[in-house]
Structures are given as C-alpha cells and as structure tokens.
C-alpha cells in the first residue's frame, strides 16, 4: 500500500512538471499510463492477498465459545 501512495505523489509531480514545461505531454502521458498500470496491478495484488488472509483467518481462528 505504501507503493500506491508513492505512485500518487509521483504522478502529481509529473503533472506539475508537465504544466511547468519540464516534460512534454507525450512523455507525461507515457509515464502516467505506466504508473496507472502498476497501480492497477498493485491493487489487484492487495485484493488477492486480503482475500487469502480472510480465508486463512477463517480456517485457523479458534471457534467461538458458547456462553
């Protein structure tokens, strides 16, 4: 999840550089698309890991005591 925050900050910086004319629009679009793809992959991976964790928790959690 830390990398997702990093990507967000990098894209903001890239946009700022584009507005300032430090990088051209084509470069911005290419880099933004690359970071977008990485973000999607990371989000999918996080979802998969969280689902696996829920399964593990269900399998290995102690049964609730009948009170």
mmCIF file of C-alpha atoms in Angstrom:
data_model
loop_
_atom_site.group_PDB
_atom_site.id
_atom_site.type_symbol
_atom_site.label_atom_id
_atom_site.label_comp_id
_atom_site.label_asym_id
_atom_site.label_seq_id
_atom_site.Cartn_x
_atom_site.Cartn_y
_atom_site.Cartn_z
ATOM 1 C CA UNK A 1 0.000 0.000 0.000
ATOM 2 C CA UNK A 2 2.987 2.255 0.543
ATOM 3 C CA UNK A 3 3.864 1.992 -3.141
ATOM 4 C CA UNK A 4 0.355 3.170 -4.067
ATOM 5 C CA UNK A 5 0.964 6.351 -2.090
ATOM 6 C CA UNK A 6 4.329 6.789 -3.789
ATOM 7 C CA UNK A 7 2.751 6.413 -7.228
ATOM 8 C CA UNK A 8 0.138 9.032 -6.371
ATOM 9 C CA UNK A 9 2.846 11.511 -5.378
ATOM 10 C CA UNK A 10 4.970 10.760 -8.457
ATOM 11 C CA UNK A 11 2.017 11.329 -10.791
ATOM 12 C CA UNK A 12 1.283 14.649 -9.064
ATOM 13 C CA UNK A 13 4.910 15.640 -9.575
ATOM 14 C CA UNK A 14 4.822 14.559 -13.213
ATOM 15 C CA UNK A 15 1.714 16.649 -13.780
ATOM 16 C CA UNK A 16 3.413 19.628 -12.188
ATOM 17 C CA UNK A 17 6.447 19.103 -14.435
ATOM 18 C CA UNK A 18 4.166 18.929 -17.481
ATOM 19 C CA UNK A 19 2.425 22.168 -16.535
ATOM 20 C CA UNK A 20 5.799 23.875 -15.981
ATOM 21 C CA UNK A 21 7.064 22.611 -19.344
ATOM 22 C CA UNK A 22 9.780 20.454 -17.772
ATOM 23 C CA UNK A 23 8.444 17.410 -19.643
ATOM 24 C CA UNK A 24 6.339 17.329 -22.782
ATOM 25 C CA UNK A 25 2.802 15.987 -22.940
ATOM 26 C CA UNK A 26 3.745 12.767 -24.745
ATOM 27 C CA UNK A 27 6.270 11.895 -22.036
ATOM 28 C CA UNK A 28 3.722 12.697 -19.347
ATOM 29 C CA UNK A 29 1.076 10.510 -20.970
ATOM 30 C CA UNK A 30 3.512 7.614 -21.374
ATOM 31 C CA UNK A 31 4.728 7.792 -17.773
ATOM 32 C CA UNK A 32 1.233 8.295 -16.395
ATOM 33 C CA UNK A 33 -0.012 5.221 -18.268
ATOM 34 C CA UNK A 34 2.873 3.175 -16.904
ATOM 35 C CA UNK A 35 2.132 4.229 -13.332
ATOM 36 C CA UNK A 36 -1.580 3.601 -13.867
ATOM 37 C CA UNK A 37 -0.841 0.033 -14.981
ATOM 38 C CA UNK A 38 1.387 -0.515 -11.954
ATOM 39 C CA UNK A 39 -1.282 0.894 -9.645
ATOM 40 C CA UNK A 40 -3.916 -1.457 -11.075
ATOM 41 C CA UNK A 41 -1.595 -4.453 -10.668
ATOM 42 C CA UNK A 42 -0.827 -3.482 -7.068
ATOM 43 C CA UNK A 43 -4.489 -3.011 -6.218
ATOM 44 C CA UNK A 44 -5.305 -6.440 -7.666
ATOM 45 C CA UNK A 45 -2.465 -7.991 -5.686
ATOM 46 C CA UNK A 46 -3.649 -6.300 -2.484
ATOM 47 C CA UNK A 47 -7.203 -7.541 -3.062
ATOM 48 C CA UNK A 48 -5.927 -11.094 -3.628
ATOM 49 C CA UNK A 49 -3.742 -11.036 -0.528
ATOM 50 C CA UNK A 50 -6.547 -9.649 1.622
ATOM 51 C CA UNK A 51 -8.904 -12.377 0.351
ATOM 52 C CA UNK A 52 -6.311 -15.048 1.138
ATOM 53 C CA UNK A 53 -5.811 -13.573 4.603
ATOM 54 C CA UNK A 54 -9.549 -13.736 5.270
ATOM 55 C CA UNK A 55 -9.569 -17.393 4.209
ATOM 56 C CA UNK A 56 -6.615 -18.198 6.461
ATOM 57 C CA UNK A 57 -8.242 -16.363 9.353
ATOM 58 C CA UNK A 58 -11.452 -18.379 8.898
ATOM 59 C CA UNK A 59 -9.580 -21.682 8.709
ATOM 60 C CA UNK A 60 -7.329 -21.091 11.673
ATOM 61 C CA UNK A 61 -9.342 -18.928 14.026
ATOM 62 C CA UNK A 62 -10.441 -20.668 17.205
ATOM 63 C CA UNK A 63 -14.145 -21.485 17.427
ATOM 64 C CA UNK A 64 -16.208 -19.111 19.490
ATOM 65 C CA UNK A 65 -17.077 -20.386 22.943
ATOM 66 C CA UNK A 66 -20.745 -20.988 23.585
ATOM 67 C CA UNK A 67 -21.536 -18.766 26.515
#
